[in-house]
Short mmCIF file of C-alpha atoms and ligand atoms in Angstrom, two decimals:
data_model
loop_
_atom_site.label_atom_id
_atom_site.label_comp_id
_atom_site.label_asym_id
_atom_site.label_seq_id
_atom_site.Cartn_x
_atom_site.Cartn_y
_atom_site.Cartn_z
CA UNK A 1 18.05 12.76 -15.16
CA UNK A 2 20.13 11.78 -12.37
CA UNK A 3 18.47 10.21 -9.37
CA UNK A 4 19.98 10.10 -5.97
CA UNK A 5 18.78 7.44 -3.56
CA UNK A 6 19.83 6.82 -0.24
CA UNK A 7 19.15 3.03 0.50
CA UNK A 8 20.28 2.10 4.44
CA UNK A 9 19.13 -0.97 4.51
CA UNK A 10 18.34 -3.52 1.82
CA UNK A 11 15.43 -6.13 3.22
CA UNK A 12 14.12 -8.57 0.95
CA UNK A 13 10.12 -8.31 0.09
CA UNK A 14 7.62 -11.22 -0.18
CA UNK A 15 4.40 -9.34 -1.38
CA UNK A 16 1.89 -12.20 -1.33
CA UNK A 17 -1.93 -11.03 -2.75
CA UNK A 18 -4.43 -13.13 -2.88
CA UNK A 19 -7.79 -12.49 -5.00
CA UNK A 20 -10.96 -11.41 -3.28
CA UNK A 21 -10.01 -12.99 0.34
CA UNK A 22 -11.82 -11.31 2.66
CA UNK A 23 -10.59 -10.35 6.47
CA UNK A 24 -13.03 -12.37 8.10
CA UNK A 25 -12.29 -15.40 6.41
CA UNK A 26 -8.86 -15.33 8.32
CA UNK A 27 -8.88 -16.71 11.54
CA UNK A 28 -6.17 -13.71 12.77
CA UNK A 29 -9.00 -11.29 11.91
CA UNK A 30 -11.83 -13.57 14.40
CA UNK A 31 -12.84 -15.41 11.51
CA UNK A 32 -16.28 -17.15 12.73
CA UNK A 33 -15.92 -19.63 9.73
CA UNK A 34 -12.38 -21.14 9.15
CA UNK A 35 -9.01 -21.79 10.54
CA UNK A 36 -5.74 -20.42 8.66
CA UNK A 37 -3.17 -21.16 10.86
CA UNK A 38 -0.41 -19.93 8.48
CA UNK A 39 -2.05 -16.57 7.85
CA UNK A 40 -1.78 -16.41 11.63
CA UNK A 41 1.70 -16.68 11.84
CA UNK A 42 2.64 -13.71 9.95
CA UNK A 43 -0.16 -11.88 12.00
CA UNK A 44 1.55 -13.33 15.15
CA UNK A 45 5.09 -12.89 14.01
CA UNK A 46 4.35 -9.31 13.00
CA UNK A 47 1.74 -6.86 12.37
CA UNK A 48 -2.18 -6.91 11.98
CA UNK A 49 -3.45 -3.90 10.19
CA UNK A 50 -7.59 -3.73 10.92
CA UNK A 51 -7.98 -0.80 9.24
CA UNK A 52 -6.82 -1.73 5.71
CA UNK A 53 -9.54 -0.32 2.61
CA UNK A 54 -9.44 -0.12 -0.97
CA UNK A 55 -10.11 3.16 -2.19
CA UNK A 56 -11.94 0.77 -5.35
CA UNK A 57 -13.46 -2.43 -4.38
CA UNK A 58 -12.69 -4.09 -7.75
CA UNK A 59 -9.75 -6.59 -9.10
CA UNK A 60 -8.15 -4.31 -11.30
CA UNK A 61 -8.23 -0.91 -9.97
CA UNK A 62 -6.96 -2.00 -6.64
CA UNK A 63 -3.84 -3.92 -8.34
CA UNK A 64 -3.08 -0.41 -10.25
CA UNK A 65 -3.58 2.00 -6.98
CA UNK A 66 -0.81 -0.50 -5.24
CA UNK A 67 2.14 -0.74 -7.79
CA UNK A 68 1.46 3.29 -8.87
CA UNK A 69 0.09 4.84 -5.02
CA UNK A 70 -2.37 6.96 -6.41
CA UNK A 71 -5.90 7.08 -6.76
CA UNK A 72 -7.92 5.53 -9.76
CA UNK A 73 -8.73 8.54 -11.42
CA UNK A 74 -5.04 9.44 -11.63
CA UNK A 75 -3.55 6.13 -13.00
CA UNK A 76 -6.63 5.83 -15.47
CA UNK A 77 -7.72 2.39 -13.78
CA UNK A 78 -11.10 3.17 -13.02
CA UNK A 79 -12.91 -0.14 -14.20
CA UNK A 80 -12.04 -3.64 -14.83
CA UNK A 81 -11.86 -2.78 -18.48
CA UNK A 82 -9.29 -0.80 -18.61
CA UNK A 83 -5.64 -1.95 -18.82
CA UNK A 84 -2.60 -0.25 -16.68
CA UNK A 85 -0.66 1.84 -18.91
CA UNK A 86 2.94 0.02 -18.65
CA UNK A 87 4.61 3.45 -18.86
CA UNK A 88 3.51 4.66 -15.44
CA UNK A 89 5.59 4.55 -12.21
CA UNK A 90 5.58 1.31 -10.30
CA UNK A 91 6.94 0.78 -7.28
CA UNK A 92 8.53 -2.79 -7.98
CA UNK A 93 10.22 -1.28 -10.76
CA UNK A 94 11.73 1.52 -8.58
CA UNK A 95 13.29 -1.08 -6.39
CA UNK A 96 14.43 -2.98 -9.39
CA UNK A 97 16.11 0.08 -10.40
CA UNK A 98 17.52 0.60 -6.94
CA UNK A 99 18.86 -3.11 -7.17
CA UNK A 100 16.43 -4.91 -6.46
CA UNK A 101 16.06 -8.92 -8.48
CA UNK A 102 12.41 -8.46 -9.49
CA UNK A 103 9.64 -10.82 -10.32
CA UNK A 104 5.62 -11.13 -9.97
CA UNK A 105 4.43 -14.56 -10.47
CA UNK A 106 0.33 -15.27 -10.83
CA UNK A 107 -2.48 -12.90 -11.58
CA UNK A 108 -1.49 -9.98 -13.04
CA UNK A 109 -4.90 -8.95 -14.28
CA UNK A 110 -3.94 -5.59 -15.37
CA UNK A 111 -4.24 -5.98 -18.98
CA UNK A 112 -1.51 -7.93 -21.63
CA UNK A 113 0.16 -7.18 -24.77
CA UNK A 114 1.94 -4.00 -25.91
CA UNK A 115 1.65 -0.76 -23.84
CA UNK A 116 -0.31 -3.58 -21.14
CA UNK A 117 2.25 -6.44 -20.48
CA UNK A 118 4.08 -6.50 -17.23
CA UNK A 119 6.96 -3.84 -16.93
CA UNK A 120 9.84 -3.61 -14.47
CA UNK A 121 9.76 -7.02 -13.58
CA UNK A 122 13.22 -8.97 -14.32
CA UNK A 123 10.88 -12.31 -14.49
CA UNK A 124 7.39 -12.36 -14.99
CA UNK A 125 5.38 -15.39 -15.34
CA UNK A 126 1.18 -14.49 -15.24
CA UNK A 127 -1.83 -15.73 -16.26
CA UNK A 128 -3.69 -14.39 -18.97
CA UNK A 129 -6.72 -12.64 -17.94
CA UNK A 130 -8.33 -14.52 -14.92
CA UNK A 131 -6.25 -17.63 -15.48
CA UNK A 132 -7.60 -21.06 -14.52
CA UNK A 133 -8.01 -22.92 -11.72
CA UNK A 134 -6.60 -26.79 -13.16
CA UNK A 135 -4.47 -26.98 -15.41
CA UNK A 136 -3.69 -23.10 -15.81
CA UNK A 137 -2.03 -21.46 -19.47
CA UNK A 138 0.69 -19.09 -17.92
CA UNK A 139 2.41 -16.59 -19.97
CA UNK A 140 5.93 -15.32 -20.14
CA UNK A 141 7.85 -12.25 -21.63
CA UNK A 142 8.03 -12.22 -25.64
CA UNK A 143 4.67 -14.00 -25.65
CA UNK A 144 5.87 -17.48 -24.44
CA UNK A 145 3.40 -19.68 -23.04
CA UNK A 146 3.58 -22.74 -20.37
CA UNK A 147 1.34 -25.19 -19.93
CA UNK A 148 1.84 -27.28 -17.33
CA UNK A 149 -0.37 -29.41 -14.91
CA UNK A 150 -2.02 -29.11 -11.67
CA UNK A 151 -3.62 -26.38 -9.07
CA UNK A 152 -2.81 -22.96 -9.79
CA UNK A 153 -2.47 -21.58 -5.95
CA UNK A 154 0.01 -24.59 -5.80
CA UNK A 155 1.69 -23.72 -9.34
CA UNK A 156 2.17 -20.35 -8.64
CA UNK A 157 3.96 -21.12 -5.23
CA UNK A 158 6.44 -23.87 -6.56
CA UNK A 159 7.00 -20.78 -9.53
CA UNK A 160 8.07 -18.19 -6.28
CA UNK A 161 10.09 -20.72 -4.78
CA UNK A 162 11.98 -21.87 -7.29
CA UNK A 163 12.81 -18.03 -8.65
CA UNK A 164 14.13 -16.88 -5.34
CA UNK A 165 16.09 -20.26 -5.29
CA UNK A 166 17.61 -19.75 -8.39
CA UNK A 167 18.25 -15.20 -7.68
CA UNK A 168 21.55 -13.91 -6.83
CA UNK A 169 21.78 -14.05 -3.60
CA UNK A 170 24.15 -11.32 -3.45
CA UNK A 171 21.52 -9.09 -4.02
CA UNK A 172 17.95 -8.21 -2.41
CA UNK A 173 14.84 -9.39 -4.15
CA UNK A 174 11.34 -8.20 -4.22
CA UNK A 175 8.91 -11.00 -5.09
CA UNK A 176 5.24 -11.00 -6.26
CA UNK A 177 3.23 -13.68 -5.63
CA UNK A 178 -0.22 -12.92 -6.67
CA UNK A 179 -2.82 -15.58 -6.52
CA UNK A 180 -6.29 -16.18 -8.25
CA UNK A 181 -7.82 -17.98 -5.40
CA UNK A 182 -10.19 -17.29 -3.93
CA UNK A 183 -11.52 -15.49 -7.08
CA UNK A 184 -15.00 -16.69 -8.54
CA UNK A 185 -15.79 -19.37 -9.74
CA UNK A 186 -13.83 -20.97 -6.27
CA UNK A 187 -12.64 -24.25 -7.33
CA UNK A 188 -10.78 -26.26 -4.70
CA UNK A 189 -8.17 -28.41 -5.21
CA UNK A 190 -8.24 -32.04 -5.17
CA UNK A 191 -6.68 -32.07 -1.50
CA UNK A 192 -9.79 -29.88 0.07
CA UNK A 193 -12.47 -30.93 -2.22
CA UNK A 194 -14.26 -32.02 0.30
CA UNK A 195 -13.38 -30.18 3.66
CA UNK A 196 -16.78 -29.17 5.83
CA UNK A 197 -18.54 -31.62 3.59
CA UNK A 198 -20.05 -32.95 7.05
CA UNK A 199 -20.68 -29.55 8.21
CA UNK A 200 -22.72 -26.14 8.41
CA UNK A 201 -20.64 -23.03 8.25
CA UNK A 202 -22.18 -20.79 10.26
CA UNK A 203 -23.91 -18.06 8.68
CA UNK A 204 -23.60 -14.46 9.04
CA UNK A 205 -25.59 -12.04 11.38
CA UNK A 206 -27.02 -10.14 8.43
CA UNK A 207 -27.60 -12.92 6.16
CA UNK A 208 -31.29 -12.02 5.89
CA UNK A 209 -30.92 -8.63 5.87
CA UNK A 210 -34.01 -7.23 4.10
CA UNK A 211 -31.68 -3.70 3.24
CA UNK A 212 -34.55 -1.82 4.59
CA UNK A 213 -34.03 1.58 4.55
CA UNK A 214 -31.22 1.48 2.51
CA UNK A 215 -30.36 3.01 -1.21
CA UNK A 216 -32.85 1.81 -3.88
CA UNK A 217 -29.90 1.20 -6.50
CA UNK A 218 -28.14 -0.94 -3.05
CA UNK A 219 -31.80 -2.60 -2.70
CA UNK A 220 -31.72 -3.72 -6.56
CA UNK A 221 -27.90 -5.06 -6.90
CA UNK A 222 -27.45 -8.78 -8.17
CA UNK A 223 -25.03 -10.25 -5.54
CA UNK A 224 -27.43 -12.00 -3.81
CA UNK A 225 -27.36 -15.74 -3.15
CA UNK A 226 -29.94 -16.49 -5.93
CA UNK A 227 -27.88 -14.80 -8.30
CA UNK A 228 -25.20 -17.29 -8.10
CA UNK A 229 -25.40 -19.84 -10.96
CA UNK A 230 -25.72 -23.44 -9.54
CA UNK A 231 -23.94 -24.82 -11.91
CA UNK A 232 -21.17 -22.62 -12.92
CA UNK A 233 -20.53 -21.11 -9.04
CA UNK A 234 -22.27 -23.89 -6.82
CA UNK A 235 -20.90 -27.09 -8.82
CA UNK A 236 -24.43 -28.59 -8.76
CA UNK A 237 -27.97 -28.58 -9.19
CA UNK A 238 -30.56 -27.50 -6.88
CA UNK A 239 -31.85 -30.21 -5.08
CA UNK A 240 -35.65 -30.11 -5.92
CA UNK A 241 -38.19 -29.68 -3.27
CA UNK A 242 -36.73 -26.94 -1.39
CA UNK A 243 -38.34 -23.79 0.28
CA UNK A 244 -37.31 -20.07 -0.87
CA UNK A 245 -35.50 -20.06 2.51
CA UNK A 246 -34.10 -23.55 2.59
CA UNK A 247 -32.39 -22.95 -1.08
CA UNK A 248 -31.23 -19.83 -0.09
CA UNK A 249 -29.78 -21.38 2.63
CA UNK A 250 -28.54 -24.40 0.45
CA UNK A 251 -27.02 -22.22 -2.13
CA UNK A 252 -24.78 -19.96 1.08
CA UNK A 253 -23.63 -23.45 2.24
CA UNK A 254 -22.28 -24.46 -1.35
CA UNK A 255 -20.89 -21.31 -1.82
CA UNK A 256 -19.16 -20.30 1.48
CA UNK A 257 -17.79 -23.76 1.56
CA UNK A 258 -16.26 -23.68 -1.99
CA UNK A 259 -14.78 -20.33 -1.00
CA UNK A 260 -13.07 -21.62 2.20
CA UNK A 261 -11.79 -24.49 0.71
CA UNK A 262 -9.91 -21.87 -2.05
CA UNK A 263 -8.63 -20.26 1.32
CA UNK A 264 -7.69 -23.45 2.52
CA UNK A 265 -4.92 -24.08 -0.46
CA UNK A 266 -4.02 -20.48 -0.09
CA UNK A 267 -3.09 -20.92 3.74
CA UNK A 268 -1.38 -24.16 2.98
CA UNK A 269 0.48 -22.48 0.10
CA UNK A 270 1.82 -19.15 2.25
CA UNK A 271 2.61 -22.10 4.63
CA UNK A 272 4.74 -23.62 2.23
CA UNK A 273 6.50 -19.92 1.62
CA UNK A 274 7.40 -19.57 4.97
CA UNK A 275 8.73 -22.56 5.80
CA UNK A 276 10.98 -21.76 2.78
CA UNK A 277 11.89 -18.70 3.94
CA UNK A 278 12.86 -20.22 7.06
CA UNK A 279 14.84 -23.14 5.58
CA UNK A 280 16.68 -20.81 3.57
CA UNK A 281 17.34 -18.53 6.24
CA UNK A 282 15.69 -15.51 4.99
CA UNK A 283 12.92 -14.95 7.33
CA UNK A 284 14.80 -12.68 9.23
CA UNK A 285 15.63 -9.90 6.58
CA UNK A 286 12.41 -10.55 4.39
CA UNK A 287 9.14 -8.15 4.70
CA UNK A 288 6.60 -10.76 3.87
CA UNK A 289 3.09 -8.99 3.24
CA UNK A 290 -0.02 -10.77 3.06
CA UNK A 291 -2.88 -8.74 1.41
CA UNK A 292 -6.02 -9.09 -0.94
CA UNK A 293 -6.89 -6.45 -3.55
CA UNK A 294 -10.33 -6.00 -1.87
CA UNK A 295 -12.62 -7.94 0.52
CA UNK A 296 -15.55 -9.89 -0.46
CA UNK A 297 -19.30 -10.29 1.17
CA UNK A 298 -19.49 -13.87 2.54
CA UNK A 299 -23.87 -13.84 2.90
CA UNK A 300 -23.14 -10.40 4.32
CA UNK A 301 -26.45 -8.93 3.47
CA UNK A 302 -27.28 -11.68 1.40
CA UNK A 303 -24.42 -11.07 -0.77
CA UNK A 304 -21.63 -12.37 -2.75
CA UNK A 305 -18.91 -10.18 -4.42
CA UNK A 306 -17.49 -6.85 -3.58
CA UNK A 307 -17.82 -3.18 -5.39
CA UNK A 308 -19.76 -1.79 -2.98
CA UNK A 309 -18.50 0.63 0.07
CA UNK A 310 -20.20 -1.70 3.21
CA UNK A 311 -17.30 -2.81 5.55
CA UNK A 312 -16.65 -6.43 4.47
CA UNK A 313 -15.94 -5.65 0.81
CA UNK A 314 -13.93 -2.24 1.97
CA UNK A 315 -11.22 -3.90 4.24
CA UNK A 316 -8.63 -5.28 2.87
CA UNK A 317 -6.60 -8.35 5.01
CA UNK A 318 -3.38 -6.76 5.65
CA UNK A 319 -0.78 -8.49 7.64
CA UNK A 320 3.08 -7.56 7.73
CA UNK A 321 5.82 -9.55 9.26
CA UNK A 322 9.62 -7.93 9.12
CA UNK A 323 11.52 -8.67 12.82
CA UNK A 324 14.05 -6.32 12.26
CA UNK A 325 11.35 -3.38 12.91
CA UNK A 326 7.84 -4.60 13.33
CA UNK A 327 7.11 -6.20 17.00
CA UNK A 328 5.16 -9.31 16.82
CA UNK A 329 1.70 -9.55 17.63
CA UNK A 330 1.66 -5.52 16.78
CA UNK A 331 -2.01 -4.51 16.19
CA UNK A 332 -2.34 -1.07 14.08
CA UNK A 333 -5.92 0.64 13.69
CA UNK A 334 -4.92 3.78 12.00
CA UNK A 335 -6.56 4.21 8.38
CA UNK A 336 -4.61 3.11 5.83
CA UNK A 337 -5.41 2.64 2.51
CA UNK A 338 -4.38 0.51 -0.82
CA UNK A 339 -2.63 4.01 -2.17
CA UNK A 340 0.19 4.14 0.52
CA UNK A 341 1.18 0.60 0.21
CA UNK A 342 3.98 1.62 -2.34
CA UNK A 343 5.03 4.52 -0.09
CA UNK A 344 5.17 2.37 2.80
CA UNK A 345 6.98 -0.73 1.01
CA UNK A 346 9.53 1.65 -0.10
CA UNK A 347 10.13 2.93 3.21
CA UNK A 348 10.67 -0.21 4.72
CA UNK A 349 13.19 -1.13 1.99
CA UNK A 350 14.79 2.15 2.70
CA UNK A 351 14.68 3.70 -0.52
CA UNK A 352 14.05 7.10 -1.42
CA UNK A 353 11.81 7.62 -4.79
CA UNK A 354 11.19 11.12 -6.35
CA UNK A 355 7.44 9.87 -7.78
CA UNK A 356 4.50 11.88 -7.21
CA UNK A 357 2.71 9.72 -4.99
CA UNK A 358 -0.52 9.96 -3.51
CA UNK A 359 0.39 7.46 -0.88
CA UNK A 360 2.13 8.03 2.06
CA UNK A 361 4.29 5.94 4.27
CA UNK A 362 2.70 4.18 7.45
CA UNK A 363 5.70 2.67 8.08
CA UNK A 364 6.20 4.40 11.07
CA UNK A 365 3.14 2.97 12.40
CA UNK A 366 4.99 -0.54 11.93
CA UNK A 367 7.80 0.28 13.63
CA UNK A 368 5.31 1.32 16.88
CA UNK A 369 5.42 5.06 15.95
CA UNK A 370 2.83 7.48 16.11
CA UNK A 371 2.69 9.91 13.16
CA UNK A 372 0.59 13.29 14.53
CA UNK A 373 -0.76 14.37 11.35
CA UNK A 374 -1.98 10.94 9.98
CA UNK A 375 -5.19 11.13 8.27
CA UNK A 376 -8.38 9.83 10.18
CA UNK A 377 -10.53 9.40 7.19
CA UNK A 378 -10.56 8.08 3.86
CA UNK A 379 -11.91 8.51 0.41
CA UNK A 380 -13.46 5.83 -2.08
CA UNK A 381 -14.70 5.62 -5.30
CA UNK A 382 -16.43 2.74 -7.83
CA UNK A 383 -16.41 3.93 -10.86
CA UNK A 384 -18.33 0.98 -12.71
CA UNK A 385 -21.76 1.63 -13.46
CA UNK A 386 -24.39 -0.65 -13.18
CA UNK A 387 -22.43 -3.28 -15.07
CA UNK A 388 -23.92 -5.80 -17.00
CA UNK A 389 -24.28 -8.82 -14.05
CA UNK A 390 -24.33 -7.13 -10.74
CA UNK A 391 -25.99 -4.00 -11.83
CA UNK A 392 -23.68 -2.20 -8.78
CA UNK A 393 -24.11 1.67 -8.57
CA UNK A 394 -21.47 3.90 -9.61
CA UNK A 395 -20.56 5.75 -5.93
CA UNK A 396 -17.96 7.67 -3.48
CA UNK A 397 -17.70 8.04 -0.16
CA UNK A 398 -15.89 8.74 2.97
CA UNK A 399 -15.32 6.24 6.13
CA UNK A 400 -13.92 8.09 9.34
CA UNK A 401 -12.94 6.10 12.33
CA UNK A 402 -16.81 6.12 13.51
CA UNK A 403 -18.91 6.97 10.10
CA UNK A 404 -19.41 6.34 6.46
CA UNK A 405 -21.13 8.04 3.74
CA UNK A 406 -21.86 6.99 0.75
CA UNK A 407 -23.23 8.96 -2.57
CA UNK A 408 -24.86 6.67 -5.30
CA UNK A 409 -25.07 8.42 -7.91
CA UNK A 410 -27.17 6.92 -11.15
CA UNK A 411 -27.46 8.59 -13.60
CA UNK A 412 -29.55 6.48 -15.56
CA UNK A 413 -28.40 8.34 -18.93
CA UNK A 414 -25.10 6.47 -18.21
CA UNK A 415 -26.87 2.89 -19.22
CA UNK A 416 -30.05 3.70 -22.01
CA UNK A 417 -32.82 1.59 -20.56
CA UNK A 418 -31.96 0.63 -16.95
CA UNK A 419 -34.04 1.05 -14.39
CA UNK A 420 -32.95 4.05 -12.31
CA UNK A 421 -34.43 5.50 -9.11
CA UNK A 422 -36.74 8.39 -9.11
CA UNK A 423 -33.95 10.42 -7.88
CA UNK A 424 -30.58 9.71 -9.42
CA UNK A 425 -28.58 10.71 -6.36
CA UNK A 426 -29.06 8.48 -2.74
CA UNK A 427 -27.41 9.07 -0.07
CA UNK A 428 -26.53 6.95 3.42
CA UNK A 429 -25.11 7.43 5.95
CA UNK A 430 -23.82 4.84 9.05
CA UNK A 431 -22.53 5.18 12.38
CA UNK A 432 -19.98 2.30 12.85
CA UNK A 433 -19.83 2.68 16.49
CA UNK A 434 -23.58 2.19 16.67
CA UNK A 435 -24.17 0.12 13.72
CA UNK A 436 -21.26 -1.91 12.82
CA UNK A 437 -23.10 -3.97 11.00
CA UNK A 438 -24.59 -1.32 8.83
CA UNK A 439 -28.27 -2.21 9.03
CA UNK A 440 -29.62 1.16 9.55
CA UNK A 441 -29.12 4.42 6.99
CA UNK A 442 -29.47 7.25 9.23
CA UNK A 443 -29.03 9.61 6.31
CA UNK A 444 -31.40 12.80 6.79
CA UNK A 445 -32.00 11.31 10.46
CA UNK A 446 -32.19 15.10 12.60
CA UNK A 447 -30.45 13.54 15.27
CA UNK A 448 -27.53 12.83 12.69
CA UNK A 449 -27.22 16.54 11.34
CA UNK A 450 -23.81 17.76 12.15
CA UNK A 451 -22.70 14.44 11.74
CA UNK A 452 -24.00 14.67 8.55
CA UNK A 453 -22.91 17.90 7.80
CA UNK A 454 -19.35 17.33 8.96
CA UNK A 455 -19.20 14.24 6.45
CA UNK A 456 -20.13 16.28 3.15
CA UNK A 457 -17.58 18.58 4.19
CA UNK A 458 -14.95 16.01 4.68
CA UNK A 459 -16.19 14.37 1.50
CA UNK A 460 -15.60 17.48 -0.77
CA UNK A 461 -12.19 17.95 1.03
CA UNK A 462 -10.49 14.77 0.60
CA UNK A 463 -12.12 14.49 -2.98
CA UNK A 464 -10.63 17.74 -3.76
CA UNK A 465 -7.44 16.72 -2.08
CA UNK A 466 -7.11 13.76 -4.44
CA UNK A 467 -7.91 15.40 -7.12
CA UNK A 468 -11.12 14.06 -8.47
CA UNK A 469 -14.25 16.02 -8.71
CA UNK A 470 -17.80 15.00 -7.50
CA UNK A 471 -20.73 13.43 -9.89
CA UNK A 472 -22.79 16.39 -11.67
CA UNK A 473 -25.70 15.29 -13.75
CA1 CA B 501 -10.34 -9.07 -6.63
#
């Protein structure tokens, strides 16, 4: 079939994704617990998106809804056990066929081997499964393997620097840097292992929230801070003596600081990409993106992780610097979600695709534009049920500009012999505007009725919209 593209311009793209890094562990988002000075450049250099969600708040699904823009239930990635069928439409390999000098470099985490490897990528260099921290196995088209030593964030950015040194730089290139960090089990490198040793990192406001009032399957998830494995995730033992509160608090302080010091080498490392970009003189025509394919509790509620709906694991950092169109310092709050990145990265490169996207472009919203119809509400969906360690519900929902609702829906003939609720549907329901912090389920509150109301409405009408149909027992 013969495809006609228009392509007006031809920018360069630096899609940089980090693993489970969370918007408030960015300083350019208010972080209250860390400084990333080079995160804040592309913030201050270009555009802050603080509206950013997943429509999935898990690794894999998230990775497939941005190189296909649609939903989960369309490009089959529903749980992390699934891998993306290599045959679908991708939006790097639609700029590779418009020209573009292709590569994605890091955590690929999307499956490997035939129908699973990496397609439309001219270079591809990943590692296998979640890869390692030290001393990380990386793997290559036709099953090659390197082995080489040192700190993967590190690896992986020496890998993106020396591809786009070595492109053609008579054409445009679209490069993906995708690192593991700050992914579980957060293992520093050598040059931050011990940054904040000599300090408390403050802890969040809802660190001891009791989840009162909230769904019984939310009440019984394993996230929380005594779930973590001292050895394995806190790199030590637990120092004996302690209270229940004082080793709660001990175990936050391990973690959070293990976490931010993975942040640490990622900032340093994005650092080390822009000064490149600089040095080479490519700053100017480059889109350089800085995402992560979900956000992460840091003692939100007590938790670690993500999978659930609640704000912090929902947002997704999104920052995106390109001079020739996006004004710096440019702060967009419009809803945008994971699915419309590959619209929107598209756009901005200026070519046209004929895919069936579920995304749409908010590139307009870069460039300072309004768009009249944008939507003011989004839908969301974990598919994973109850899995073996976190024991998450299955759920969907739908945030608005001022609410959320969430269904849980547990069936408990989906897992023979877990403990399910007495009723295998819970609702809640939050007013952000209110309740930021989502402390308090006003779901079935009287005063909340046509709120309520309007929210299953909207629920059934953007999950009809996108083409997925609602739980039925
Ligand atoms: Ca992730």
């Amino acid at each position: 079939m013969l495809e006609i593209r228009v392509v007006t311009e031809r920018p360069n793209l630096v899609f940089i994704m980090s693993d489970d890094h969370a918007a408030h562990a960015i300083s350019a988002y208010g972080s209250r617990i860390n400084e990333t000075p080079n995160l804040d450049r592309i913030a201050t250099e270009g555009a802050r998106l603080d509206a950013a969600f997943c429509t999935n708040s898990i690794c894999a699904p998230s990775r497939a809804a941005i190189l296909t823009g649609t939903y989960n239930h369309v490009n089959g990635v529903t749980t992390l056990d699934t891998p993306l069928d290599n045959s679908l439409w991708t939006f790097p390999a639609e700029l590779g066929a418009s020209g573009w000098q292709t590569a994605m470099i890091g955590k690929w985490h999307l499956g490997h081997g035939a129908g699973a490897d990496p397609v439309g990528f001219d270079h591809w260099r990943v590692l296998p499964g979640q890869g390692h921290y030290h001393n990380p196995v990386m793997l290559e088209r036709d099953g090659r393997v390197v082995e080489r030593g040192g700190y993967v964030t590190d690896l992986i950015t020496d890998d993106c620097i020396e591809w786009i040194d070595q492109r053609d730089p008579e054409r445009p290139f679209a490069l993906f840097c995708h690192h593991k960090a700050p992914h579980r089990t957060w293992e520093p490198s050598r040059d931050h292992f011990t940054m904040y040793e000599d300090e408390t990192i403050p802890f969040p406001d809802t660190f001891r929230d009791d989840l009162a009032g909230r769904a019984e399957v939310v009440q019984a998830v394993k996230m929380r801070m005594m779930d973590l494995d001292p050895i394995i995730d806190l790199g030590a033992v637990v120092p004996e003596g302690l209270t229940a509160d004082e080793e709660i608090d001990w175990r936050y302080q391990r973690y959070i600081k293990r976490y931010l010091r993975c942040v640490a080498s990622i900032d340093d490392n994005v650092g080390r990409l822009l000064d490149y970009l600089d040095r080479s003189g490519l700053a100017e025509n480059t889109i350089v993106v800085y995402t992560s394919d979900q956000g992460f509790f840091l003692g939100d509620h007590g938790w670690f992780d993500k999978r659930l709906m609640y704000e912090e694991s929902l947002q997704m950092p999104l920052l995106v610097r390109y001079p020739p169109a996006v004004a710096p310092g440019s702060v967009i709050d419009d809803i945008v979600v994971n699915v419309d990145f590959a619209a929107t990265l598209l756009d901005l490169c200026g070519v046209e695709t004929l895919a069936d996207l579920q995304g749409r472009s908010f590139a307009p919203l870069l460039r300072g534009d309004q768009i009249v119809d944008w939507p003011t509400s989004m839908y969301y969906r974990y598919w994973m049920h109850r899995d073996g360690s976190h024991l998450c519900p299955a759920h969907y929902g739908v945030r608005t500009r001022s609410h959320k609702l969430i269904c849980y829906y547990n069936d408990p003939l989906d897992q023979p012999g877990a403990r399910g609720p007495a009723d295998p549907v819970e609702w809640e329901l939050f007013d952000l505007v209110a309740d930021p912090l989502e402390v308090t389920n006003v779901w079935g509150d009287e005063a909340y009725g046509e709120v309520q109301a309007e929210l299953l409405a909207e629920l059934a009408r953007l999950q009809d919209h996108v083409g997925d149909a609602p739980f039925v027992r």
